[in-house]
Short mmCIF file of C-alpha atoms in Angstrom, two decimals:
data_model
loop_
_atom_site.label_atom_id
_atom_site.label_comp_id
_atom_site.label_asym_id
_atom_site.label_seq_id
_atom_site.Cartn_x
_atom_site.Cartn_y
_atom_site.Cartn_z
CA MET D 114 17.10 125.62 95.68
CA LYS D 115 15.05 127.04 97.90
CA SER D 116 12.55 128.55 95.76
CA ASP D 117 12.05 124.62 94.16
CA ARG D 118 10.77 123.56 97.87
CA ASN D 119 9.42 126.03 98.92
CA PRO D 120 5.96 125.53 97.20
CA SER D 121 5.97 121.96 97.92
CA ARG D 122 6.31 122.94 101.40
CA ARG D 123 3.74 124.73 102.15
CA LEU D 124 1.46 122.67 99.92
CA ALA D 125 2.74 119.67 102.78
CA TRP D 126 1.71 122.10 105.47
CA LYS D 127 -2.01 122.49 103.53
CA LEU D 128 -2.05 119.30 103.74
CA PHE D 129 -0.88 118.80 107.61
CA LEU D 130 -3.50 121.58 108.70
CA SER D 131 -5.97 120.21 106.64
CA TYR D 132 -5.74 116.85 108.52
CA LEU D 133 -5.17 118.85 112.08
CA ALA D 134 -7.74 120.81 111.61
CA VAL D 135 -10.71 118.03 111.01
CA ILE D 136 -9.53 116.44 114.21
CA LEU D 137 -10.03 119.53 116.46
CA VAL D 138 -13.30 120.32 114.36
CA GLY D 139 -13.80 116.18 115.91
CA VAL D 140 -12.88 117.15 119.28
CA ALA D 141 -14.91 120.03 119.50
CA VAL D 142 -18.15 118.55 118.12
CA LEU D 143 -17.47 116.03 121.28
CA ALA D 144 -17.26 118.44 123.86
CA VAL D 145 -20.04 120.33 122.80
CA ALA D 146 -22.29 117.04 122.59
CA ALA D 147 -21.03 115.68 125.57
CA GLU D 148 -21.73 119.08 127.57
CA PHE D 149 -25.09 119.36 126.62
CA ALA D 150 -25.97 115.39 126.63
CA ILE D 151 -24.19 114.68 129.96
CA PRO D 152 -26.83 116.66 132.03
CA ASN D 153 -30.06 114.64 130.30
CA ALA D 154 -28.16 111.86 130.63
CA PHE D 155 -26.89 111.77 134.05
CA GLY D 156 -30.45 112.76 135.58
CA ARG D 157 -32.60 110.03 134.10
CA HIS D 158 -29.45 107.28 135.10
CA MET D 159 -29.87 108.41 138.15
CA SER D 160 -34.09 108.30 138.55
CA GLY D 161 -33.78 105.44 137.39
CA MET D 162 -31.18 103.90 140.29
CA MET D 163 -32.20 106.16 143.04
CA GLY D 164 -36.55 104.64 142.47
CA ASP D 165 -39.82 105.76 143.41
CA GLU D 166 -39.37 104.99 147.38
CA MET D 167 -36.30 107.32 147.16
CA MET D 168 -38.53 110.26 146.33
CA GLY D 169 -38.92 111.34 150.65
CA GLY D 170 -35.42 112.65 150.70
CA MET D 171 -35.16 114.62 147.10
CA GLY D 172 -33.60 117.40 149.33
CA MET D 173 -30.81 115.47 150.91
CA MET D 174 -30.40 113.73 148.07
CA GLY D 175 -30.97 116.54 145.27
CA GLU D 176 -27.61 118.24 146.87
CA ALA D 177 -25.98 114.71 146.85
CA GLU D 178 -26.75 114.63 143.21
CA GLY D 179 -25.83 117.29 142.09
CA ASP D 180 -21.96 117.01 143.90
CA LEU D 181 -21.38 113.89 142.45
CA PHE D 182 -22.67 115.25 139.33
CA ALA D 183 -20.03 118.04 139.41
CA SER D 184 -17.11 115.43 140.15
CA PHE D 185 -18.37 113.17 136.98
CA ARG D 186 -18.47 116.40 135.35
CA ALA D 187 -15.05 117.76 136.14
CA ALA D 188 -13.77 113.93 135.88
CA PHE D 189 -14.91 113.68 132.44
CA ASN D 190 -13.77 116.65 131.20
CA GLU D 191 -10.52 116.09 132.42
CA THR D 192 -10.72 112.84 130.94
CA LEU D 193 -12.41 114.92 127.62
CA LEU D 194 -9.23 116.92 127.35
CA LEU D 195 -6.34 114.17 128.28
CA ALA D 196 -7.87 111.99 125.44
CA ALA D 197 -8.14 114.85 122.29
CA PHE D 198 -4.59 116.22 123.03
CA ALA D 199 -2.81 112.40 122.54
CA ALA D 200 -5.49 112.10 120.02
CA VAL D 201 -4.29 115.27 118.52
CA LEU D 202 -0.73 114.24 119.21
CA VAL D 203 -1.11 111.07 117.41
CA ALA D 204 -3.20 111.65 114.77
CA GLY D 205 -0.68 114.62 114.29
CA ALA D 206 1.86 112.88 114.06
CA ALA D 207 0.15 110.48 111.63
CA SER D 208 -0.71 113.22 109.07
CA TYR D 209 2.88 114.54 108.96
CA LEU D 210 3.93 111.29 107.89
CA ILE D 211 0.96 111.26 105.29
CA ALA D 212 2.09 114.10 103.98
CA ARG D 213 5.46 113.58 103.77
CA ARG D 214 3.94 109.91 101.39
CA ILE D 215 2.27 112.25 99.45
CA ILE D 216 4.39 115.05 99.07
CA ALA D 217 7.24 113.04 98.04
CA PRO D 218 6.14 111.81 94.78
CA VAL D 219 4.76 115.57 93.92
CA LEU D 220 8.82 116.39 94.45
CA ALA D 221 10.05 113.98 92.34
CA LEU D 222 7.65 114.97 89.54
CA THR D 223 7.85 118.86 90.10
CA ALA D 224 11.82 118.33 89.77
CA ALA D 225 11.62 115.41 86.50
CA SER D 226 9.28 118.12 85.12
CA ARG D 227 11.66 120.63 85.19
CA ARG D 228 14.51 118.86 84.03
CA ILE D 229 12.41 117.99 81.28
CA ALA D 230 11.87 121.34 80.56
CA ALA D 231 15.63 122.17 80.20
CA GLY D 232 15.88 119.70 77.27
CA GLU D 233 16.91 116.09 79.56
CA TYR D 234 13.91 113.97 77.99
CA GLY D 235 14.91 110.92 79.34
CA GLU D 236 13.86 111.61 82.56
CA ARG D 237 11.17 109.43 84.48
CA VAL D 238 9.76 109.19 88.03
CA PRO D 239 9.76 106.34 89.95
CA LEU D 240 6.51 103.59 89.60
CA PRO D 241 5.20 101.68 92.45
CA SER D 242 6.64 98.31 93.40
CA GLN D 243 3.75 95.84 93.28
CA PRO D 244 1.69 96.45 89.68
CA GLY D 245 -2.19 96.80 90.49
CA ARG D 246 -2.38 98.49 93.38
CA GLU D 247 -1.51 102.29 92.07
CA ASP D 248 -3.31 105.47 93.56
CA GLU D 249 -3.87 108.25 92.18
CA LEU D 250 -0.43 109.58 92.69
CA ASP D 251 1.39 106.41 91.17
CA GLN D 252 -1.19 106.57 87.86
CA LEU D 253 -0.36 110.43 87.79
CA ALA D 254 3.40 109.32 87.24
CA GLY D 255 2.94 106.25 85.36
CA SER D 256 1.15 109.08 82.81
CA PHE D 257 3.77 111.64 83.34
CA ASN D 258 6.53 108.67 82.04
CA THR D 259 4.12 107.86 78.96
CA MET D 260 4.49 111.66 78.31
CA ALA D 261 8.32 111.73 78.30
CA ALA D 262 8.85 109.14 76.23
CA GLN D 263 6.60 110.53 73.10
CA LEU D 264 8.24 113.76 73.93
CA GLU D 265 12.20 111.51 73.84
CA GLN D 266 10.71 109.77 71.42
CA THR D 267 9.26 113.32 69.46
CA GLU D 268 12.90 114.75 70.26
CA ALA D 269 14.71 112.56 68.87
CA MET D 270 12.79 112.23 65.14
CA ARG D 271 12.82 116.54 64.85
CA ARG D 272 16.58 116.23 65.06
CA ARG D 273 16.48 112.94 62.96
CA LEU D 274 14.72 114.26 60.68
CA ILE D 275 16.49 117.63 60.49
CA GLY D 276 19.66 115.64 59.66
CA ASP D 277 17.78 113.18 57.16
CA ILE D 278 16.55 116.79 55.32
CA ALA D 279 20.30 117.82 55.47
CA HIS D 280 22.05 115.18 54.11
CA GLU D 281 19.27 115.02 51.18
CA LEU D 282 19.56 118.22 50.28
CA ARG D 283 23.55 118.56 50.76
CA THR D 284 23.94 116.06 48.39
CA PRO D 285 22.56 117.69 44.88
CA LEU D 286 23.90 120.86 46.32
CA THR D 287 27.07 119.61 46.47
CA THR D 288 26.58 118.52 42.60
CA ILE D 289 25.39 121.34 41.72
CA GLN D 290 28.30 123.79 43.06
CA GLY D 291 31.05 121.78 42.21
CA SER D 292 29.70 121.43 38.73
CA LEU D 293 29.38 125.65 38.66
CA GLU D 294 33.11 125.16 39.95
CA ALA D 295 34.37 123.70 37.65
CA LEU D 296 32.94 125.28 34.93
CA VAL D 297 34.06 128.54 36.39
CA ASP D 298 37.48 126.95 36.38
CA GLY D 299 37.15 125.46 32.44
CA VAL D 300 37.43 122.01 33.70
CA LEU D 301 33.53 121.30 32.41
CA PRO D 302 32.88 122.13 29.03
CA ALA D 303 30.28 124.46 28.48
CA ASP D 304 28.22 122.27 26.89
CA PRO D 305 24.50 121.05 26.58
CA ALA D 306 25.58 117.41 29.09
CA THR D 307 26.90 119.54 31.46
CA PHE D 308 24.03 121.95 31.71
CA ARG D 309 21.61 118.30 30.83
CA GLN D 310 22.83 117.32 34.40
CA LEU D 311 22.95 120.65 36.36
CA HIS D 312 19.08 120.66 35.29
CA LEU D 313 18.63 117.10 36.11
CA GLU D 314 20.17 117.76 39.66
CA ALA D 315 18.33 120.90 40.17
CA ASP D 316 15.17 119.38 39.03
CA ARG D 317 15.66 116.61 41.56
CA LEU D 318 16.63 119.79 44.42
CA GLY D 319 13.29 120.43 43.62
CA ARG D 320 11.23 116.91 44.00
CA LEU D 321 13.00 116.74 47.29
CA VAL D 322 11.62 120.40 48.20
CA ASN D 323 7.94 119.80 46.93
CA ASP D 324 8.10 116.04 48.65
CA LEU D 325 9.08 118.11 51.99
CA GLN D 326 6.17 120.72 51.29
CA GLU D 327 3.60 117.62 50.86
CA LEU D 328 5.30 115.63 53.86
CA SER D 329 4.27 119.07 56.27
CA ARG D 330 0.77 119.22 54.73
CA VAL D 331 -0.59 115.70 55.25
CA GLU D 332 1.46 114.89 58.18
CA SER D 333 -0.68 118.28 59.85
CA GLY D 334 -3.53 117.78 58.17
CA ALA D 335 -3.81 120.84 56.29
CA PHE D 336 -5.88 119.22 53.11
CA ARG D 337 -8.71 118.88 51.93
CA LEU D 338 -10.15 115.26 50.86
CA GLU D 339 -12.48 115.80 47.98
CA LEU D 340 -15.17 112.54 48.01
CA LYS D 341 -16.95 111.19 45.77
CA PRO D 342 -17.93 106.77 44.49
CA ILE D 343 -14.62 105.84 42.56
CA ARG D 344 -13.68 102.82 40.59
CA VAL D 345 -10.53 101.60 42.20
CA GLU D 346 -9.46 99.28 39.90
CA THR D 347 -10.31 101.99 36.96
CA LEU D 348 -7.27 104.22 38.75
CA VAL D 349 -4.94 101.15 39.02
CA GLN D 350 -5.31 100.49 35.40
CA ALA D 351 -5.17 104.02 34.81
CA VAL D 352 -1.81 104.77 36.93
CA ALA D 353 0.08 102.19 35.17
CA ALA D 354 -0.30 102.79 32.24
CA ARG D 355 1.22 106.08 32.70
CA ILE D 356 4.16 104.70 34.84
CA ARG D 357 4.63 101.83 32.30
CA PRO D 358 7.07 103.42 30.12
CA ARG D 359 9.68 103.82 33.16
CA TYR D 360 9.19 100.22 34.16
CA ASP D 361 10.31 99.55 30.55
CA GLY D 362 12.45 101.54 30.02
CA LYS D 363 14.40 99.39 33.32
CA GLY D 364 13.20 96.10 32.29
CA VAL D 365 11.00 95.65 34.98
CA ALA D 366 7.46 94.07 33.56
CA LEU D 367 4.11 95.72 35.36
CA GLY D 368 1.16 93.83 35.52
CA VAL D 369 -2.46 94.41 36.47
CA ASP D 370 -4.24 91.12 37.60
CA PRO D 371 -8.21 90.91 36.18
CA ALA D 372 -10.18 91.49 39.58
CA ASP D 373 -13.38 90.20 39.63
CA GLU D 374 -16.56 92.73 40.15
CA LEU D 375 -15.27 95.42 42.74
CA PRO D 376 -17.89 97.36 45.24
CA PRO D 377 -16.99 101.34 44.43
CA VAL D 378 -15.12 103.10 47.40
CA THR D 379 -15.75 106.54 48.15
CA ALA D 380 -12.52 108.59 48.45
CA ASP D 381 -10.31 111.18 46.72
CA GLU D 382 -9.52 110.59 43.18
CA ASP D 383 -5.88 112.87 42.72
CA ARG D 384 -4.94 111.63 46.55
CA ILE D 385 -5.55 107.71 45.51
CA ILE D 386 -3.44 108.41 42.38
CA GLN D 387 -0.99 109.82 44.40
CA VAL D 388 -1.22 106.51 46.61
CA LEU D 389 -0.44 104.21 43.95
CA THR D 390 1.76 106.42 41.98
CA ASN D 391 4.08 106.28 45.50
CA LEU D 392 3.39 102.57 45.82
CA LEU D 393 4.90 101.82 41.91
CA ASP D 394 7.80 104.34 42.19
CA ASN D 395 9.04 102.17 45.13
CA ALA D 396 8.37 98.55 44.12
CA LEU D 397 10.37 100.06 40.72
CA GLN D 398 13.33 101.55 42.68
CA TYR D 399 13.54 98.23 44.64
CA THR D 400 12.95 96.02 41.61
CA PRO D 401 16.17 95.12 39.53
CA GLY D 402 15.99 94.77 35.71
CA ASN D 403 13.89 91.04 34.27
CA GLY D 404 12.07 91.35 37.88
CA SER D 405 7.77 92.09 37.58
CA VAL D 406 5.88 94.85 39.33
CA ARG D 407 1.95 92.81 39.80
CA VAL D 408 -1.28 95.13 41.37
CA ARG D 409 -3.33 92.69 42.88
CA ILE D 410 -6.94 94.33 43.72
CA THR D 411 -9.71 92.41 46.13
CA THR D 412 -12.13 92.41 48.20
CA ALA D 413 -11.97 91.51 52.16
CA GLY D 414 -14.27 91.37 55.04
CA ARG D 415 -13.10 92.36 58.80
CA ARG D 416 -12.42 88.84 59.96
CA GLU D 417 -9.71 88.47 56.83
CA LEU D 418 -8.84 92.08 57.27
CA GLU D 419 -7.60 91.20 61.02
CA ARG D 420 -6.34 88.24 59.61
CA ARG D 421 -3.69 89.88 57.10
CA LEU D 422 -3.19 92.10 60.13
CA THR D 423 -2.33 90.02 62.63
CA GLY D 424 1.61 90.71 63.71
CA ILE D 425 1.69 94.40 62.01
CA GLY D 426 0.60 95.79 65.25
CA ASP D 427 -2.73 97.37 63.67
CA GLU D 428 -5.43 97.82 65.66
CA PRO D 429 -9.01 96.29 65.23
CA ALA D 430 -10.66 97.12 62.01
CA PRO D 431 -14.19 98.07 61.61
CA ALA D 432 -17.18 96.28 60.23
CA GLY D 433 -17.78 96.05 57.17
CA ARG D 434 -16.24 95.28 53.45
CA TRP D 435 -13.03 96.11 51.92
CA VAL D 436 -11.26 96.86 48.85
CA LEU D 437 -7.80 95.63 48.61
CA VAL D 438 -5.01 97.25 46.25
CA SER D 439 -1.38 95.49 46.71
CA VAL D 440 1.87 95.77 45.45
CA VAL D 441 3.78 92.56 44.80
CA ASP D 442 7.21 92.97 43.49
CA THR D 443 10.67 90.55 43.34
CA GLY D 444 12.55 93.32 44.42
CA ILE D 445 15.26 93.16 47.24
CA GLY D 446 12.80 92.19 50.16
CA ILE D 447 12.66 93.74 53.70
CA SER D 448 14.45 92.08 57.06
CA PRO D 449 12.21 91.58 59.90
CA ALA D 450 13.80 94.30 61.72
CA ASP D 451 13.05 97.00 59.09
CA GLN D 452 9.49 96.25 58.74
CA PRO D 453 7.87 98.12 61.58
CA HIS D 454 10.01 101.63 59.88
CA ILE D 455 9.20 101.21 56.21
CA PHE D 456 6.92 103.76 56.37
CA ASP D 457 9.27 107.04 58.81
CA ARG D 458 10.56 109.40 56.97
CA PHE D 459 13.77 109.33 55.09
CA TYR D 460 13.67 105.42 56.06
CA ARG D 461 15.17 102.93 53.95
CA ALA D 462 15.85 98.85 54.12
CA ASP D 463 18.96 98.81 51.48
CA LYS D 464 21.57 100.72 53.55
CA SER D 465 23.95 100.56 50.89
CA ARG D 466 21.80 102.05 48.12
CA SER D 467 22.96 105.39 46.95
CA ARG D 468 20.51 108.15 47.57
CA THR D 469 19.86 109.06 44.10
CA GLY D 470 18.85 105.19 43.17
CA GLY D 471 16.55 105.16 46.21
CA GLY D 472 14.58 107.68 46.29
CA SER D 473 13.67 110.59 48.88
CA GLY D 474 12.64 108.25 50.93
CA ILE D 475 9.31 110.58 51.77
CA GLY D 476 6.61 108.95 49.78
CA LEU D 477 5.89 105.84 51.41
CA THR D 478 5.10 108.28 54.85
CA ILE D 479 2.86 110.25 52.79
CA ALA D 480 1.02 107.09 50.68
CA ARG D 481 0.83 106.21 55.01
CA ARG D 482 -0.69 110.02 55.75
CA LEU D 483 -3.09 109.87 52.83
CA VAL D 484 -4.71 106.09 53.14
CA GLU D 485 -5.22 106.56 57.03
CA ALA D 486 -7.11 109.93 55.73
CA HIS D 487 -9.54 108.22 54.02
CA GLY D 488 -9.71 105.55 57.29
CA GLY D 489 -8.00 102.86 56.06
CA ARG D 490 -4.57 100.98 56.21
CA ILE D 491 -1.69 100.48 55.02
CA TRP D 492 1.14 97.34 55.83
CA VAL D 493 4.18 96.13 54.26
CA GLU D 494 5.06 92.32 53.93
CA SER D 495 7.95 90.30 53.45
CA ALA D 496 9.71 87.21 54.01
CA GLY D 497 13.05 88.23 54.44
CA VAL D 498 15.89 89.90 52.04
CA GLY D 499 16.10 88.39 48.18
CA VAL D 500 12.42 87.79 47.87
CA GLY D 501 10.39 90.44 46.82
CA SER D 502 7.88 92.34 49.31
CA ILE D 503 4.32 93.18 49.43
CA PHE D 504 2.80 96.61 49.83
CA THR D 505 -1.02 96.56 50.31
CA PHE D 506 -3.50 99.03 50.99
CA CYS D 507 -7.31 99.06 52.15
CA LEU D 508 -10.04 101.55 51.83
CA PRO D 509 -13.55 100.84 53.07
CA ALA D 510 -16.17 99.87 50.65
CA GLY D 511 -18.60 102.40 49.86
CA GLY D 512 -17.66 103.91 52.83
CA SER D 513 -16.39 107.47 53.22
CA GLY D 514 -13.02 108.78 55.37
CA ASP D 515 -12.78 111.50 58.03
CA GLY D 516 -12.63 114.39 55.45
CA ALA D 517 -9.41 115.35 57.04
CA ALA D 518 -10.89 118.59 56.76
CA ASN D 519 -7.95 120.90 58.01
CA PRO D 520 -7.52 123.92 55.40
#
């Protein structure tokens, strides 16, 4: 504990001595100034008091004036010394109290930062009881608490991510291991059906690893966008044609609403195809048979876009025209409590859904990162469970993203 307090004690003494030094310098300047100013001032005032009629008795008056000045100087110096001593005592006590008041939050910050460094991310420092009257140290305490909250959230996400990855990897690995043990024991026949099942599990494991690798790249910004003018409606038609056989196999209708003349967007074609594929895959996974999924493409100005984003917690949209792509499904819907987390890693709104049927839970996270890299927005709208959902992303018309050029 001694080593913890020594630096702060040194700072307290430095503050105290700095205040005291200022006081002593002020007293010294006052004394020196008085020493030089008093003789002239005293002589000037005495001359004014005596008048010209007293000039004849200058001999005796000069001696009397000298004695009077000596007495005055002694009295002044004695008074000045007493006043300086009292000022030093009072100011010293005040300096000590002020230094302690300044050091107290510094000590709290020091102790809290060391506990956070030890892994106690829930640590916080007290904030002032009167909001709006914060000083610099109070602002520092607020910034410290914000940093601590972000560290706590990051640590919670890291632990959850590790648990989610372990859970996602465990299921296919357990299936593969159990099937291989059954093959060795002769419980399962070594026929094409068994090997096909093992291949499906291995393929699922490979897709999960690829998704994790892609997620790591997009979240770290370690990719480059090849930007060029593209027609979003052309990409939507191409992706819909490629994925339609899977929809037909499940009995879900997939349609693309006709769009009016749309402006081009400057974007990476492959990345936008990836976003569309992820959104359509998600809609297929959570839409039961005999349901439907439709893709709508529209344009909107800044005010219309901000109206759509109202209540979602998104920042104001920049000015200009936007191209909006909406994937509208008649699936299971999303509750209001789940909507803020729907783009989080490994998050599933339907907790009862199996891990196999619900995907890896990474596709929407990747889609959000890719859209944001283009300078766009992505959000979800749903009236609740059982009424379907609408996933929408927008790109600036004729604009370009930031390039995300982090090789």
